[in-house]
Short mmCIF file of C-alpha atoms in Angstrom, two decimals:
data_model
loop_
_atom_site.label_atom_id
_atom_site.label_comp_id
_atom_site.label_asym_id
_atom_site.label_seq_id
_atom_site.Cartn_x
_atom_site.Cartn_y
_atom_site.Cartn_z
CA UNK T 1 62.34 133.82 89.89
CA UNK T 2 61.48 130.39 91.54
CA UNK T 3 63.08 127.20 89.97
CA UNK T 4 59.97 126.32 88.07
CA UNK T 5 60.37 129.80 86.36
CA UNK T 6 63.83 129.45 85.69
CA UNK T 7 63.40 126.10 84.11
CA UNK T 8 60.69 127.22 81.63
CA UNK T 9 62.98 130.15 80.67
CA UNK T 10 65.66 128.49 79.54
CA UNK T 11 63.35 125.78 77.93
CA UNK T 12 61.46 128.67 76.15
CA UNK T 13 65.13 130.07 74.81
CA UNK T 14 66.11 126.81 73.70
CA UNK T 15 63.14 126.46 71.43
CA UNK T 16 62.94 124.08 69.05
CA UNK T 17 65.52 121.99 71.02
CA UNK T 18 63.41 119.44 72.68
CA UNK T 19 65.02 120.63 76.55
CA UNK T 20 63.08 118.97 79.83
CA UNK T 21 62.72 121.02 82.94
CA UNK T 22 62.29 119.79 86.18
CA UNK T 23 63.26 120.85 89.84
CA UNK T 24 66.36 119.33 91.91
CA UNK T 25 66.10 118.58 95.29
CA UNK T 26 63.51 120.70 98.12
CA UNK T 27 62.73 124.26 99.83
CA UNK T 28 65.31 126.14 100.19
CA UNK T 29 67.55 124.11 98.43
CA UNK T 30 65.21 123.80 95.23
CA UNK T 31 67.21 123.79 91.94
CA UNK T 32 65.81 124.07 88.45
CA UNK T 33 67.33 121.57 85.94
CA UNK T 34 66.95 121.69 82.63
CA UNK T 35 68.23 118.23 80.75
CA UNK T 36 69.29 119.26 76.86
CA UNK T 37 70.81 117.19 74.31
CA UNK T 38 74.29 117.13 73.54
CA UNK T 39 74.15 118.95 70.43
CA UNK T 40 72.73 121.96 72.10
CA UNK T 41 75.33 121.78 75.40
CA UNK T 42 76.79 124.44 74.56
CA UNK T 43 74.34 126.61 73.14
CA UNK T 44 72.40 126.07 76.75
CA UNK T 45 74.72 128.02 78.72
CA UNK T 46 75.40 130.59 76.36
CA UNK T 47 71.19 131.34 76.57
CA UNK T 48 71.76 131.05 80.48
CA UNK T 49 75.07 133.58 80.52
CA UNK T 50 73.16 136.10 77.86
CA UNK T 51 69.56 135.96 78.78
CA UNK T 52 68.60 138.93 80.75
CA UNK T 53 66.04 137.28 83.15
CA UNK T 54 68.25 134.55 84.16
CA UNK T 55 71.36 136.40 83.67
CA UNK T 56 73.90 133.48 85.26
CA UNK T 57 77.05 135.10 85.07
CA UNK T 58 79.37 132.90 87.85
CA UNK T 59 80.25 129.19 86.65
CA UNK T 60 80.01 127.51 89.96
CA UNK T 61 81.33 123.47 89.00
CA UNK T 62 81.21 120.82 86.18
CA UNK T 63 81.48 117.34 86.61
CA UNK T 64 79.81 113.92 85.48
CA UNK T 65 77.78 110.80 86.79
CA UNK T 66 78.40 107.06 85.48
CA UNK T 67 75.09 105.94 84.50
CA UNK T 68 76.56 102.24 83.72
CA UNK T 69 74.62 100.91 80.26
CA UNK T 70 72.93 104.48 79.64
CA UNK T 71 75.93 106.44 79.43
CA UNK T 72 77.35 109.43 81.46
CA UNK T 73 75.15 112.27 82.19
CA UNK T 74 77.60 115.02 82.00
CA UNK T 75 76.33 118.21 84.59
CA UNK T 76 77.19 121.69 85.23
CA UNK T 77 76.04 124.49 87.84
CA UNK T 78 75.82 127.97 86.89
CA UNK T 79 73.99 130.74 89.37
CA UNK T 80 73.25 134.79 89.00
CA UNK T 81 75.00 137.21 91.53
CA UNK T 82 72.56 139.86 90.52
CA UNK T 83 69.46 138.01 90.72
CA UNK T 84 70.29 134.81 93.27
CA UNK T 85 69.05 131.51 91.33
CA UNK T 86 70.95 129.12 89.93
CA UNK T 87 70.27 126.18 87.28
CA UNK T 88 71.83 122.93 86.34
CA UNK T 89 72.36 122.10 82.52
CA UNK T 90 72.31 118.12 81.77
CA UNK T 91 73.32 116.11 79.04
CA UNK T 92 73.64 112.46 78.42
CA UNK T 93 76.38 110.97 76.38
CA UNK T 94 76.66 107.30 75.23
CA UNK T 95 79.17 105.37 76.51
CA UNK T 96 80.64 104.61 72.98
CA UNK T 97 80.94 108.41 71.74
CA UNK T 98 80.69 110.14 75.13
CA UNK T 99 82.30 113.76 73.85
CA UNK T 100 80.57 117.01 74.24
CA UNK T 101 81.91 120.33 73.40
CA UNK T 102 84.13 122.57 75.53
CA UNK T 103 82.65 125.73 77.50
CA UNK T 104 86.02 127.16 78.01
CA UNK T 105 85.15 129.66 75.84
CA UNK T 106 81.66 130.55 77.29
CA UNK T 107 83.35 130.18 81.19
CA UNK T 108 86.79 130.21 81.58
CA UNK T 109 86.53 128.59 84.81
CA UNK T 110 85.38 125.36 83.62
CA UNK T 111 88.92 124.77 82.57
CA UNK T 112 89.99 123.17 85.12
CA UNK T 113 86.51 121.43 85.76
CA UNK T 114 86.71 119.90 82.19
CA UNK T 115 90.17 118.53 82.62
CA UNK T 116 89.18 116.80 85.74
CA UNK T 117 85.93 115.17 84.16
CA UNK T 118 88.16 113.87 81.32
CA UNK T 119 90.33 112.46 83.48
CA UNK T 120 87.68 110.67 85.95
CA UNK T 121 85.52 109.60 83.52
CA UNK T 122 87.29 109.89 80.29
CA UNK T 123 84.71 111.79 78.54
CA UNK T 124 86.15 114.41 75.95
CA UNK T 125 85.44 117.90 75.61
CA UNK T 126 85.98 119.19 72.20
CA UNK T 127 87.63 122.55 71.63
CA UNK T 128 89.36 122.43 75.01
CA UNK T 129 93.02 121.91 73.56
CA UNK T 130 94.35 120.86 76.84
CA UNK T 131 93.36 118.05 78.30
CA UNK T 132 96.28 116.70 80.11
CA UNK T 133 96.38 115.12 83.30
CA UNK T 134 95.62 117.04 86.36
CA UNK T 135 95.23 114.74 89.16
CA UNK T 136 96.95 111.78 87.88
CA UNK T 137 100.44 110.87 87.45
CA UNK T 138 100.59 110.78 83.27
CA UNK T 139 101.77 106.65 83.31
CA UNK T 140 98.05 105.94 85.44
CA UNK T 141 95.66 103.81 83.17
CA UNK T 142 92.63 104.17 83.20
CA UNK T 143 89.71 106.24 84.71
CA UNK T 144 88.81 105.68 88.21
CA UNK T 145 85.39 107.00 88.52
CA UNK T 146 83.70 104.85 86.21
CA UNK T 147 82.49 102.13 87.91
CA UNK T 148 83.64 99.23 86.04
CA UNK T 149 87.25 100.62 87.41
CA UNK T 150 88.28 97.44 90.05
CA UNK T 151 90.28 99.18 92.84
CA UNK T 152 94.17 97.95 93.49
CA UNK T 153 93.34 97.19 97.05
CA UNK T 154 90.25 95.19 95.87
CA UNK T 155 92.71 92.58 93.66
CA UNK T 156 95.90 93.05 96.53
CA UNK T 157 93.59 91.94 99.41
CA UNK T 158 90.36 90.07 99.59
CA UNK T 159 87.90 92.55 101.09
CA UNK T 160 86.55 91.24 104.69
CA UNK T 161 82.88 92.13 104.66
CA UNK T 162 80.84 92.57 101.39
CA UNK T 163 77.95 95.30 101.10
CA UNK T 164 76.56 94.20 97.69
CA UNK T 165 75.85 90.81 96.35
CA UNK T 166 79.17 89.56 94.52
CA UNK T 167 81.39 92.36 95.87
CA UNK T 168 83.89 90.24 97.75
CA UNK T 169 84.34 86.45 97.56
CA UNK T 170 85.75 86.56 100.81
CA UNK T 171 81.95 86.31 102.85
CA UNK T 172 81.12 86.68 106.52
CA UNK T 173 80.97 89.25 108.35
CA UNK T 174 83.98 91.85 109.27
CA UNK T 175 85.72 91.22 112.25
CA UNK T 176 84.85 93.07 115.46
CA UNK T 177 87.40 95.70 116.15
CA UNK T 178 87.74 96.60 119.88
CA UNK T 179 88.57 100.53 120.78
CA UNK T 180 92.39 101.19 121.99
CA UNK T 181 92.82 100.09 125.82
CA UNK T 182 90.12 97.30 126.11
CA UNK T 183 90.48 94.58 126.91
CA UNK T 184 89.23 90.87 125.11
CA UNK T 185 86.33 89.26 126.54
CA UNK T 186 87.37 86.99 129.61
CA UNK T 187 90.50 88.57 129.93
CA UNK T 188 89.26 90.83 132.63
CA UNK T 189 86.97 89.95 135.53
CA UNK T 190 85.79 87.49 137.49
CA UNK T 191 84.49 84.87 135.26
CA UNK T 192 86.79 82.27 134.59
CA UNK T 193 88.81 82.00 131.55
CA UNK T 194 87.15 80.42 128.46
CA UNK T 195 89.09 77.31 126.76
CA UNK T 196 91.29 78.54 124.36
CA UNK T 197 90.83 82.05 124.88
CA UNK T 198 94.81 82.59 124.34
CA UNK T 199 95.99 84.81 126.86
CA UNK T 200 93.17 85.19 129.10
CA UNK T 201 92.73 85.11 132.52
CA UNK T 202 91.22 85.60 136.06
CA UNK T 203 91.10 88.84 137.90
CA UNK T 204 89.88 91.84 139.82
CA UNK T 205 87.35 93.58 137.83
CA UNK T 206 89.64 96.94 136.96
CA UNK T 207 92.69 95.38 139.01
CA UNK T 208 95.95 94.26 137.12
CA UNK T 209 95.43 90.69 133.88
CA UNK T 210 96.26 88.19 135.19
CA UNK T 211 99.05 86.46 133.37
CA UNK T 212 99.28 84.33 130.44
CA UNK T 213 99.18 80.74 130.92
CA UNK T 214 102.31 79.78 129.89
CA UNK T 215 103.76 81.56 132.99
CA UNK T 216 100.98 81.18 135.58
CA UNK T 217 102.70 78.32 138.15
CA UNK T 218 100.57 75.51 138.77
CA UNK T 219 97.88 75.01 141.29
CA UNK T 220 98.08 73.06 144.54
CA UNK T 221 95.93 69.74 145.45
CA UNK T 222 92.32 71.27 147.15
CA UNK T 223 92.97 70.99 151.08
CA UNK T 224 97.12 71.14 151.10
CA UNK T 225 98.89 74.31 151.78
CA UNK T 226 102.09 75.14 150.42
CA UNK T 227 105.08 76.54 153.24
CA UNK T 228 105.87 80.01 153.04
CA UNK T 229 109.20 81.36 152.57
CA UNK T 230 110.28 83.46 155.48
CA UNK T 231 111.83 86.50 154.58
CA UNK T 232 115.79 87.71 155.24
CA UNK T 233 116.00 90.33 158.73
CA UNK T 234 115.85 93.99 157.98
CA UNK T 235 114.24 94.46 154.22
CA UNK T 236 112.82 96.99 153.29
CA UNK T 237 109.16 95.41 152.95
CA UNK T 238 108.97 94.82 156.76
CA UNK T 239 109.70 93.07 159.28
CA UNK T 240 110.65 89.24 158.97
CA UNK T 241 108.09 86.63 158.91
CA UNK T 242 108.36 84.19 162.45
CA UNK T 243 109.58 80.72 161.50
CA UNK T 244 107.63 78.78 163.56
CA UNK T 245 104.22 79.20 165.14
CA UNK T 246 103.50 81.50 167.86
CA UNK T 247 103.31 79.61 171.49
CA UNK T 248 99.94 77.81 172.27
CA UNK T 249 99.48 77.48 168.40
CA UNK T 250 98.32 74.74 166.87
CA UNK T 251 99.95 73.93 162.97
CA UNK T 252 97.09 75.41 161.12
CA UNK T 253 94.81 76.74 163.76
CA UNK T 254 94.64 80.24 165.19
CA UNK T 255 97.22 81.56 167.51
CA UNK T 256 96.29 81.44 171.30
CA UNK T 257 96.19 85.09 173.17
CA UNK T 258 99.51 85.18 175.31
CA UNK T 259 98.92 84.71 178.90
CA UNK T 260 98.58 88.32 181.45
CA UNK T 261 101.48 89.71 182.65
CA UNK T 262 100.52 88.21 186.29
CA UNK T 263 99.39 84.81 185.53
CA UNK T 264 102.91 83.93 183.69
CA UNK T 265 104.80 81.05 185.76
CA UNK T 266 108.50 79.47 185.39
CA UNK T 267 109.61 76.14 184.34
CA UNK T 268 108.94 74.98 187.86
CA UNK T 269 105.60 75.90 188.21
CA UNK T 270 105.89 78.81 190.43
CA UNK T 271 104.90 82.38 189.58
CA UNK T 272 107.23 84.60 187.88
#
């Protein structure tokens, strides 16, 4: 049967109830729904369990939707292992009386289904006889999926980016978060370090940070150049830096080539 048929089925069983069909979602994943009052909630799945022609013997889920100022639209799922379609049953409660009655006795399975629903929404099911709390410690007020339920982390801490229009009264945007292991901008590269950027600093792009300011020595005066400290004789590094200029060297100039072998002379003036 395609979902059109199914939905005029169970419409025709239902007869005088005033039930609307219509088809859920598309293709392959077409659904007939069938929206009934609450009066006849139960009486619609009994006519889709019993019928022949739709024969829906498996209870697949129950749950609900908040529908704010129009109640809760209270839904269940029921498909045929013989003949492979399913249907969903709806029913809208108001919010000020929103009980239906209990299926337990039509499905078993919706037990459980039926206690969470009461629980989440706190819409009763009459006839179930135990709907205690399943998912919630028994000292929790309130029902958390209606949506006029405010969230504890919404009232602990302001929320730092609104989606909707008078969500959050904190505004802006949300801060940028940057993936484990990168670094800020300006903290790496070339470019110099922005003014108050905290911790930046100069570098080789993919070299070592440079480090923070506090501890970076200062620089010298543009054209002096500080004296080197010679290393101690025989460390590890290598060998000892000369104390003093090469021969023929001029202080700050490049060191003269020594003279050949053959051209060296003596104090005196005379070859070597």
């Amino acid at each position: 049967m395609t979902p059109e048929e199914v939905g005029a089925r169970l419409v025709a069983l239902l007869a005088p109830v005033e039930a609307t069909p219509s088809v859920s979602g598309g293709q392959r994943y077409a659904r007939a729904t069938v929206d009934v009052p609450p009066a006849s909630w139960r009486d619609a799945l009994c006519a889709a369990r019993d019928d022949a022609e739709l024969a829906c013997d498996f209870f697949d889920w129950l749950s609900a939707v908040d529908e704010l100022a129009e109640g809760f639209d209270v839904v269940a799922h029921l498909w045929s292992t013989r003949l492979r379609h399913g249907v969903l049953l709806r029913t809208r409660l108001p919010r000020s009386a929103a009980t239906v009655a209990s299926v337990v006795d039509v499905y078993p399975g919706a037990a459980w289904h039926e206690r969470e629903t009461h629980e989440m929404f706190g819409i009763g099911f009459a006839g179930h006889g135990e709907l205690r709390p399943l998912l919630l410690p028994p000292e929790f007020e309130g029902h958390p999926l209606r949506k006029e339920f405010v969230l504890a982390s919404r009232v602990a801490k302001p929320w730092p980016g609104a989606k909707e229009p008078g969500e959050s009264e904190a505004g802006g945007g949300r801060r940028p978060i940057r993936p484990p292991g990168v670094p800020a901008p300006g903290e790496w590269g070339t470019t110099p370090t922005p003014a108050g950027a905290g911790g930046a600093g100069e570098g080789p792009r993919g070299g070592t940070p440079a480090r923070p300011a506090g501890e970076r020595p200062a620089r010298p005066a543009q054209g002096a150049r500080p004296a080197r400290t010679p290393r101690p004789a025989g460390t590890a590094d290598g060998p000892a830096a000369p104390d003093q200029p090469a021969a023929g060297a001029s202080p700050g100039g490049p060191v003269a080539d020594p003279p050949a072998r053959g051209d060296r002379t003596d104090d005196d003036g005379g070859a070597a």
